[in-house]
């Protein structure tokens, strides 16, 4: 039996009951009705500002008189009795808006109350492995502390409604659970245990504090009810559990074992555990696979028409030795004023059309997931490693950014179009660095046809690099590591992945294409997502300066430091053993880059407008 934090044995609640706080329940009529009423009013719940019309004001005023929740039907009846000419659909739309803005609380049964009047807080629960937890409010503000007693009926990740009952000795607001609004964990991975004939599973995730009591599968279980007889499972096995009943204040959660990963943890099983624990999709649905198979293995002749034919250009891909898909290629030629640069990316949209089965599945996955020796692709491998991979010596459909770049590294002209290409080589950063940076005779001889092209790319890189330095863009050479496994899937070595000029060359070519993309959507006034990186906030800047003071270092720029001031600091400590620490703290002071529909520039790169021109093979978008 688990010994974690003196938890009670699940045997105490083998007949898992359900109360108002836990357990599964059917969707209440009030909640479903609200969605229907709102839909009839033409409201989808998407609002850009707070509700301010007369109806919303009168609903607010009525709810402010009450200190208990009221059902949708009773609320509508009460408002009509006060003389309001308010249709049910209109009331539904008003309540949706008020709830969206955190002004109204709705419980699972579809009853409503004014948030400030109820002194209720709704949010997401973050559990601590020591048994207590916190509720992160939807409306913002300080987290609400939840004692181990309150956490009995809640699991990590659940959405819950709590009331504020006081403050602890550290001044934190403390809450009492009113109800669980939405359960987060449906399945989990853990270790199967058996004690005195009682079977239970100890979750692998230490934030999940409840042991799961394993139910005996019914003798006549329906075929869709997956369950493995626990009597045939060895103690200590790593299993996947599907939860049947959630914990309450009086009983533990119960569930069924639906998969046995192994009798004990072995090298390589960590990946299977992670896939199940985070519910990562590892299989594609049949309709998506059927669409992928129907596309074939080669580009159809009909698809090649009406595209700019670039098969005469010496386009090449340059990636790491362990790259699995190749989605961008580069080529440049000298011009009197500088260079013409082509950046070609795989044209995924030619195969994955909007709302197709492939598109729906890619959107659901969101991105490919990379493990050290395995990948869960966003698209089936026949696309990600086939038609949408720019492999050598085969025709591929592509989107092209063609740029004229002067000798100062400035983009003077650019255009975008659909192209047809044929990669001449799959090159690695190591090989290209040997050619252009180390000028290794053997490497240059082996790539004799491509060497002049690579030399021109290197000259272009020097110009782009000069422009980068003139902008004062941040230069953070962080060290990335990679893992080497032996034949038994055991980690044999961890190595640093060193950057060379070939990495930086590709990086600058892609930055140029991204800048051209941002300018294009601005010129065309198209709705688009920009890649935005804001400067440091005052609070983080103050913390960084305090840290630097302790090292007798200074950051220039006063209250508004620019990228060049950060660059000067990094240059100051470049040969200092404290450099990695300073770089880490500097990174923490900066905001994360995000996608936004409004352009706020990119602080780190010193650019006024920046977007992403990238092939959606690995990420959606």
PDB file of N, CA and C in Angstrom, residues 21-97:
ATOM      1  N   UNK A  21     -20.215  17.025  -4.419  1.00  0.00           N
ATOM      2  CA  UNK A  21     -18.931  17.573  -4.832  1.00  0.00           C
ATOM      3  C   UNK A  21     -18.293  16.748  -5.924  1.00  0.00           C
ATOM      4  N   UNK A  22     -18.325  15.428  -5.819  1.00  0.00           N
ATOM      5  CA  UNK A  22     -17.584  14.589  -6.758  1.00  0.00           C
ATOM      6  C   UNK A  22     -18.491  13.723  -7.583  1.00  0.00           C
ATOM      7  N   UNK A  23     -17.842  12.809  -8.325  1.00  0.00           N
ATOM      8  CA  UNK A  23     -18.591  11.845  -9.116  1.00  0.00           C
ATOM      9  C   UNK A  23     -19.044  12.401 -10.444  1.00  0.00           C
ATOM     10  N   UNK A  24     -19.495  11.502 -11.318  1.00  0.00           N
ATOM     11  CA  UNK A  24     -19.974  11.915 -12.625  1.00  0.00           C
ATOM     12  C   UNK A  24     -21.456  12.235 -12.549  1.00  0.00           C
ATOM     13  N   UNK A  25     -21.876  13.144 -13.360  1.00  0.00           N
ATOM     14  CA  UNK A  25     -23.304  13.467 -13.398  1.00  0.00           C
ATOM     15  C   UNK A  25     -23.677  13.850 -14.815  1.00  0.00           C
ATOM     16  N   UNK A  26     -24.915  13.691 -15.140  1.00  0.00           N
ATOM     17  CA  UNK A  26     -25.383  14.085 -16.456  1.00  0.00           C
ATOM     18  C   UNK A  26     -25.397  15.605 -16.545  1.00  0.00           C
ATOM     19  N   UNK A  27     -25.325  16.081 -17.789  1.00  0.00           N
ATOM     20  CA  UNK A  27     -25.367  17.524 -17.973  1.00  0.00           C
ATOM     21  C   UNK A  27     -26.709  18.053 -17.506  1.00  0.00           C
ATOM     22  N   UNK A  28     -26.731  19.008 -16.559  1.00  0.00           N
ATOM     23  CA  UNK A  28     -27.988  19.498 -16.023  1.00  0.00           C
ATOM     24  C   UNK A  28     -28.754  20.311 -17.050  1.00  0.00           C
ATOM     25  N   UNK A  29     -30.028  20.282 -16.862  1.00  0.00           N
ATOM     26  CA  UNK A  29     -30.888  20.955 -17.830  1.00  0.00           C
ATOM     27  C   UNK A  29     -30.584  22.439 -17.909  1.00  0.00           C
ATOM     28  N   UNK A  30     -30.351  23.088 -16.760  1.00  0.00           N
ATOM     29  CA  UNK A  30     -30.097  24.525 -16.769  1.00  0.00           C
ATOM     30  C   UNK A  30     -28.905  24.897 -17.609  1.00  0.00           C
ATOM     31  N   UNK A  31     -27.844  24.122 -17.527  1.00  0.00           N
ATOM     32  CA  UNK A  31     -26.625  24.437 -18.265  1.00  0.00           C
ATOM     33  C   UNK A  31     -26.848  24.267 -19.764  1.00  0.00           C
ATOM     34  N   UNK A  32     -27.461  23.151 -20.153  1.00  0.00           N
ATOM     35  CA  UNK A  32     -27.725  22.929 -21.565  1.00  0.00           C
ATOM     36  C   UNK A  32     -28.665  23.991 -22.104  1.00  0.00           C
ATOM     37  N   UNK A  33     -29.678  24.351 -21.298  1.00  0.00           N
ATOM     38  CA  UNK A  33     -30.643  25.342 -21.742  1.00  0.00           C
ATOM     39  C   UNK A  33     -29.972  26.674 -22.014  1.00  0.00           C
ATOM     40  N   UNK A  34     -29.015  27.049 -21.156  1.00  0.00           N
ATOM     41  CA  UNK A  34     -28.337  28.326 -21.335  1.00  0.00           C
ATOM     42  C   UNK A  34     -27.628  28.368 -22.679  1.00  0.00           C
ATOM     43  N   UNK A  35     -26.942  27.285 -23.027  1.00  0.00           N
ATOM     44  CA  UNK A  35     -26.243  27.251 -24.306  1.00  0.00           C
ATOM     45  C   UNK A  35     -27.234  27.391 -25.454  1.00  0.00           C
ATOM     46  N   UNK A  36     -28.387  26.695 -25.332  1.00  0.00           N
ATOM     47  CA  UNK A  36     -29.402  26.770 -26.374  1.00  0.00           C
ATOM     48  C   UNK A  36     -29.959  28.183 -26.495  1.00  0.00           C
ATOM     49  N   UNK A  37     -30.267  28.791 -25.335  1.00  0.00           N
ATOM     50  CA  UNK A  37     -30.849  30.135 -25.366  1.00  0.00           C
ATOM     51  C   UNK A  37     -29.866  31.127 -25.976  1.00  0.00           C
ATOM     52  N   UNK A  38     -28.589  31.005 -25.608  1.00  0.00           N
ATOM     53  CA  UNK A  38     -27.588  31.920 -26.143  1.00  0.00           C
ATOM     54  C   UNK A  38     -27.444  31.743 -27.650  1.00  0.00           C
ATOM     55  N   UNK A  39     -27.478  30.486 -28.112  1.00  0.00           N
ATOM     56  CA  UNK A  39     -27.335  30.219 -29.536  1.00  0.00           C
ATOM     57  C   UNK A  39     -28.492  30.822 -30.315  1.00  0.00           C
ATOM     58  N   UNK A  40     -29.704  30.734 -29.754  1.00  0.00           N
ATOM     59  CA  UNK A  40     -30.872  31.288 -30.429  1.00  0.00           C
ATOM     60  C   UNK A  40     -30.761  32.798 -30.552  1.00  0.00           C
ATOM     61  N   UNK A  41     -30.052  33.414 -29.606  1.00  0.00           N
ATOM     62  CA  UNK A  41     -29.894  34.863 -29.642  1.00  0.00           C
ATOM     63  C   UNK A  41     -28.758  35.276 -30.561  1.00  0.00           C
ATOM     64  N   UNK A  42     -28.094  34.292 -31.195  1.00  0.00           N
ATOM     65  CA  UNK A  42     -26.996  34.603 -32.087  1.00  0.00           C
ATOM     66  C   UNK A  42     -25.699  34.864 -31.374  1.00  0.00           C
ATOM     67  N   UNK A  43     -25.583  34.436 -30.128  1.00  0.00           N
ATOM     68  CA  UNK A  43     -24.373  34.696 -29.349  1.00  0.00           C
ATOM     69  C   UNK A  43     -23.551  33.424 -29.274  1.00  0.00           C
ATOM     70  N   UNK A  44     -22.251  33.527 -29.602  1.00  0.00           N
ATOM     71  CA  UNK A  44     -21.356  32.375 -29.552  1.00  0.00           C
ATOM     72  C   UNK A  44     -20.459  32.403 -28.349  1.00  0.00           C
ATOM     73  N   UNK A  45     -20.629  33.372 -27.497  1.00  0.00           N
ATOM     74  CA  UNK A  45     -19.770  33.460 -26.322  1.00  0.00           C
ATOM     75  C   UNK A  45     -18.495  34.218 -26.590  1.00  0.00           C
ATOM     76  N   UNK A  46     -18.260  34.701 -27.828  1.00  0.00           N
ATOM     77  CA  UNK A  46     -17.044  35.428 -28.137  1.00  0.00           C
ATOM     78  C   UNK A  46     -17.322  36.916 -27.985  1.00  0.00           C
ATOM     79  N   UNK A  47     -16.751  37.538 -27.005  1.00  0.00           N
ATOM     80  CA  UNK A  47     -17.016  38.934 -26.715  1.00  0.00           C
ATOM     81  C   UNK A  47     -15.707  39.672 -26.615  1.00  0.00           C
ATOM     82  N   UNK A  48     -15.736  40.945 -26.951  1.00  0.00           N
ATOM     83  CA  UNK A  48     -14.516  41.738 -26.927  1.00  0.00           C
ATOM     84  C   UNK A  48     -14.541  42.799 -25.852  1.00  0.00           C
ATOM     85  N   UNK A  49     -15.668  43.047 -25.255  1.00  0.00           N
ATOM     86  CA  UNK A  49     -15.739  44.012 -24.163  1.00  0.00           C
ATOM     87  C   UNK A  49     -16.840  43.583 -23.222  1.00  0.00           C
ATOM     88  N   UNK A  50     -16.839  44.147 -22.011  1.00  0.00           N
ATOM     89  CA  UNK A  50     -17.792  43.728 -21.004  1.00  0.00           C
ATOM     90  C   UNK A  50     -19.217  44.096 -21.358  1.00  0.00           C
ATOM     91  N   UNK A  51     -20.191  43.314 -20.918  1.00  0.00           N
ATOM     92  CA  UNK A  51     -21.592  43.624 -21.187  1.00  0.00           C
ATOM     93  C   UNK A  51     -21.985  44.929 -20.511  1.00  0.00           C
ATOM     94  N   UNK A  52     -22.668  45.809 -21.255  1.00  0.00           N
ATOM     95  CA  UNK A  52     -22.991  47.114 -20.681  1.00  0.00           C
ATOM     96  C   UNK A  52     -24.395  47.581 -21.028  1.00  0.00           C
ATOM     97  N   UNK A  53     -25.186  46.751 -21.714  1.00  0.00           N
ATOM     98  CA  UNK A  53     -26.512  47.212 -22.096  1.00  0.00           C
ATOM     99  C   UNK A  53     -27.460  47.179 -20.894  1.00  0.00           C
ATOM    100  N   UNK A  54     -28.641  47.669 -21.122  1.00  0.00           N
ATOM    101  CA  UNK A  54     -29.615  47.800 -20.032  1.00  0.00           C
ATOM    102  C   UNK A  54     -30.012  46.442 -19.462  1.00  0.00           C
ATOM    103  N   UNK A  55     -30.172  45.444 -20.328  1.00  0.00           N
ATOM    104  CA  UNK A  55     -30.541  44.116 -19.838  1.00  0.00           C
ATOM    105  C   UNK A  55     -29.491  43.560 -18.890  1.00  0.00           C
ATOM    106  N   UNK A  56     -28.217  43.686 -19.267  1.00  0.00           N
ATOM    107  CA  UNK A  56     -27.140  43.192 -18.409  1.00  0.00           C
ATOM    108  C   UNK A  56     -27.139  43.922 -17.076  1.00  0.00           C
ATOM    109  N   UNK A  57     -27.387  45.214 -17.114  1.00  0.00           N
ATOM    110  CA  UNK A  57     -27.394  45.999 -15.876  1.00  0.00           C
ATOM    111  C   UNK A  57     -28.512  45.546 -14.942  1.00  0.00           C
ATOM    112  N   UNK A  58     -29.696  45.253 -15.506  1.00  0.00           N
ATOM    113  CA  UNK A  58     -30.821  44.837 -14.666  1.00  0.00           C
ATOM    114  C   UNK A  58     -30.607  43.429 -14.116  1.00  0.00           C
ATOM    115  N   UNK A  59     -29.969  42.547 -14.920  1.00  0.00           N
ATOM    116  CA  UNK A  59     -29.655  41.204 -14.420  1.00  0.00           C
ATOM    117  C   UNK A  59     -28.663  41.307 -13.277  1.00  0.00           C
ATOM    118  N   UNK A  60     -27.648  42.162 -13.448  1.00  0.00           N
ATOM    119  CA  UNK A  60     -26.658  42.368 -12.389  1.00  0.00           C
ATOM    120  C   UNK A  60     -27.334  42.858 -11.115  1.00  0.00           C
ATOM    121  N   UNK A  61     -28.220  43.840 -11.280  1.00  0.00           N
ATOM    122  CA  UNK A  61     -28.880  44.446 -10.120  1.00  0.00           C
ATOM    123  C   UNK A  61     -29.724  43.421  -9.367  1.00  0.00           C
ATOM    124  N   UNK A  62     -30.417  42.569 -10.113  1.00  0.00           N
ATOM    125  CA  UNK A  62     -31.242  41.551  -9.455  1.00  0.00           C
ATOM    126  C   UNK A  62     -30.367  40.558  -8.693  1.00  0.00           C
ATOM    127  N   UNK A  63     -29.307  40.076  -9.329  1.00  0.00           N
ATOM    128  CA  UNK A  63     -28.439  39.093  -8.676  1.00  0.00           C
ATOM    129  C   UNK A  63     -27.718  39.690  -7.478  1.00  0.00           C
ATOM    130  N   UNK A  64     -27.499  41.003  -7.495  1.00  0.00           N
ATOM    131  CA  UNK A  64     -26.821  41.662  -6.373  1.00  0.00           C
ATOM    132  C   UNK A  64     -27.673  41.642  -5.109  1.00  0.00           C
ATOM    133  N   UNK A  65     -28.980  41.419  -5.257  1.00  0.00           N
ATOM    134  CA  UNK A  65     -29.869  41.373  -4.095  1.00  0.00           C
ATOM    135  C   UNK A  65     -29.841  40.015  -3.408  1.00  0.00           C
ATOM    136  N   UNK A  66     -29.230  39.015  -4.052  1.00  0.00           N
ATOM    137  CA  UNK A  66     -29.293  37.654  -3.545  1.00  0.00           C
ATOM    138  C   UNK A  66     -27.929  37.199  -3.030  1.00  0.00           C
ATOM    139  N   UNK A  67     -27.971  36.364  -2.009  1.00  0.00           N
ATOM    140  CA  UNK A  67     -26.730  35.758  -1.532  1.00  0.00           C
ATOM    141  C   UNK A  67     -26.749  34.241  -1.721  1.00  0.00           C
ATOM    142  N   UNK A  68     -27.700  33.772  -2.563  1.00  0.00           N
ATOM    143  CA  UNK A  68     -27.741  32.356  -2.936  1.00  0.00           C
ATOM    144  C   UNK A  68     -27.884  32.259  -4.450  1.00  0.00           C
ATOM    145  N   UNK A  69     -27.574  31.096  -4.978  1.00  0.00           N
ATOM    146  CA  UNK A  69     -27.670  30.880  -6.416  1.00  0.00           C
ATOM    147  C   UNK A  69     -29.126  30.699  -6.830  1.00  0.00           C
ATOM    148  N   UNK A  70     -29.417  31.013  -8.092  1.00  0.00           N
ATOM    149  CA  UNK A  70     -30.777  30.897  -8.619  1.00  0.00           C
ATOM    150  C   UNK A  70     -30.714  30.222  -9.976  1.00  0.00           C
ATOM    151  N   UNK A  71     -31.695  29.351 -10.258  1.00  0.00           N
ATOM    152  CA  UNK A  71     -31.694  28.618 -11.522  1.00  0.00           C
ATOM    153  C   UNK A  71     -32.056  29.550 -12.672  1.00  0.00           C
ATOM    154  N   UNK A  72     -31.765  29.108 -13.887  1.00  0.00           N
ATOM    155  CA  UNK A  72     -32.074  29.899 -15.074  1.00  0.00           C
ATOM    156  C   UNK A  72     -33.575  30.160 -15.175  1.00  0.00           C
ATOM    157  N   UNK A  73     -34.375  29.100 -14.992  1.00  0.00           N
ATOM    158  CA  UNK A  73     -35.827  29.256 -15.113  1.00  0.00           C
ATOM    159  C   UNK A  73     -36.368  30.237 -14.077  1.00  0.00           C
ATOM    160  N   UNK A  74     -35.927  30.094 -12.821  1.00  0.00           N
ATOM    161  CA  UNK A  74     -36.411  30.985 -11.762  1.00  0.00           C
ATOM    162  C   UNK A  74     -35.949  32.412 -12.002  1.00  0.00           C
ATOM    163  N   UNK A  75     -34.738  32.579 -12.515  1.00  0.00           N
ATOM    164  CA  UNK A  75     -34.227  33.924 -12.793  1.00  0.00           C
ATOM    165  C   UNK A  75     -35.056  34.595 -13.876  1.00  0.00           C
ATOM    166  N   UNK A  76     -35.342  33.864 -14.948  1.00  0.00           N
ATOM    167  CA  UNK A  76     -36.141  34.446 -16.026  1.00  0.00           C
ATOM    168  C   UNK A  76     -37.533  34.820 -15.529  1.00  0.00           C
ATOM    169  N   UNK A  77     -38.146  33.924 -14.761  1.00  0.00           N
ATOM    170  CA  UNK A  77     -39.487  34.185 -14.223  1.00  0.00           C
ATOM    171  C   UNK A  77     -39.478  35.412 -13.315  1.00  0.00           C
ATOM    172  N   UNK A  78     -38.448  35.535 -12.469  1.00  0.00           N
ATOM    173  CA  UNK A  78     -38.372  36.669 -11.541  1.00  0.00           C
ATOM    174  C   UNK A  78     -38.191  37.979 -12.289  1.00  0.00           C
ATOM    175  N   UNK A  79     -37.362  37.983 -13.327  1.00  0.00           N
ATOM    176  CA  UNK A  79     -37.127  39.215 -14.085  1.00  0.00           C
ATOM    177  C   UNK A  79     -38.382  39.642 -14.842  1.00  0.00           C
ATOM    178  N   UNK A  80     -39.090  38.660 -15.427  1.00  0.00           N
ATOM    179  CA  UNK A  80     -40.333  38.976 -16.140  1.00  0.00           C
ATOM    180  C   UNK A  80     -41.373  39.528 -15.178  1.00  0.00           C
ATOM    181  N   UNK A  81     -41.433  38.959 -13.962  1.00  0.00           N
ATOM    182  CA  UNK A  81     -42.405  39.434 -12.968  1.00  0.00           C
ATOM    183  C   UNK A  81     -42.128  40.873 -12.546  1.00  0.00           C
ATOM    184  N   UNK A  82     -40.896  41.334 -12.754  1.00  0.00           N
ATOM    185  CA  UNK A  82     -40.545  42.719 -12.424  1.00  0.00           C
ATOM    186  C   UNK A  82     -40.743  43.659 -13.603  1.00  0.00           C
ATOM    187  N   UNK A  83     -41.330  43.129 -14.665  1.00  0.00           N
ATOM    188  CA  UNK A  83     -41.679  43.992 -15.782  1.00  0.00           C
ATOM    189  C   UNK A  83     -40.688  44.002 -16.928  1.00  0.00           C
ATOM    190  N   UNK A  84     -39.665  43.139 -16.874  1.00  0.00           N
ATOM    191  CA  UNK A  84     -38.700  43.097 -17.973  1.00  0.00           C
ATOM    192  C   UNK A  84     -39.278  42.309 -19.142  1.00  0.00           C
ATOM    193  N   UNK A  85     -39.210  42.873 -20.328  1.00  0.00           N
ATOM    194  CA  UNK A  85     -39.616  42.146 -21.532  1.00  0.00           C
ATOM    195  C   UNK A  85     -38.367  41.474 -22.098  1.00  0.00           C
ATOM    196  N   UNK A  86     -38.044  40.334 -21.513  1.00  0.00           N
ATOM    197  CA  UNK A  86     -36.784  39.662 -21.826  1.00  0.00           C
ATOM    198  C   UNK A  86     -37.053  38.227 -22.251  1.00  0.00           C
ATOM    199  N   UNK A  87     -36.733  37.910 -23.499  1.00  0.00           N
ATOM    200  CA  UNK A  87     -36.890  36.544 -23.980  1.00  0.00           C
ATOM    201  C   UNK A  87     -35.837  35.641 -23.331  1.00  0.00           C
ATOM    202  N   UNK A  88     -36.141  34.352 -23.287  1.00  0.00           N
ATOM    203  CA  UNK A  88     -35.190  33.403 -22.694  1.00  0.00           C
ATOM    204  C   UNK A  88     -33.849  33.429 -23.441  1.00  0.00           C
ATOM    205  N   UNK A  89     -33.929  33.530 -24.766  1.00  0.00           N
ATOM    206  CA  UNK A  89     -32.692  33.557 -25.556  1.00  0.00           C
ATOM    207  C   UNK A  89     -31.859  34.786 -25.221  1.00  0.00           C
ATOM    208  N   UNK A  90     -32.538  35.919 -25.017  1.00  0.00           N
ATOM    209  CA  UNK A  90     -31.807  37.150 -24.679  1.00  0.00           C
ATOM    210  C   UNK A  90     -31.137  37.030 -23.312  1.00  0.00           C
ATOM    211  N   UNK A  91     -31.857  36.439 -22.354  1.00  0.00           N
ATOM    212  CA  UNK A  91     -31.270  36.247 -21.026  1.00  0.00           C
ATOM    213  C   UNK A  91     -30.067  35.306 -21.116  1.00  0.00           C
ATOM    214  N   UNK A  92     -30.205  34.249 -21.913  1.00  0.00           N
ATOM    215  CA  UNK A  92     -29.076  33.329 -22.084  1.00  0.00           C
ATOM    216  C   UNK A  92     -27.844  34.032 -22.617  1.00  0.00           C
ATOM    217  N   UNK A  93     -28.034  34.921 -23.603  1.00  0.00           N
ATOM    218  CA  UNK A  93     -26.903  35.653 -24.177  1.00  0.00           C
ATOM    219  C   UNK A  93     -26.266  36.583 -23.153  1.00  0.00           C
ATOM    220  N   UNK A  94     -27.098  37.258 -22.356  1.00  0.00           N
ATOM    221  CA  UNK A  94     -26.577  38.160 -21.319  1.00  0.00           C
ATOM    222  C   UNK A  94     -25.755  37.383 -20.301  1.00  0.00           C
ATOM    223  N   UNK A  95     -26.283  36.242 -19.864  1.00  0.00           N
ATOM    224  CA  UNK A  95     -25.572  35.451 -18.855  1.00  0.00           C
ATOM    225  C   UNK A  95     -24.253  34.899 -19.394  1.00  0.00           C
ATOM    226  N   UNK A  96     -24.243  34.520 -20.675  1.00  0.00           N
ATOM    227  CA  UNK A  96     -22.991  34.049 -21.280  1.00  0.00           C
ATOM    228  C   UNK A  96     -21.932  35.144 -21.208  1.00  0.00           C
ATOM    229  N   UNK A  97     -22.311  36.376 -21.550  1.00  0.00           N
ATOM    230  CA  UNK A  97     -21.360  37.492 -21.512  1.00  0.00           C
ATOM    231  C   UNK A  97     -20.884  37.770 -20.092  1.00  0.00           C
TER     232      UNK A  97
END
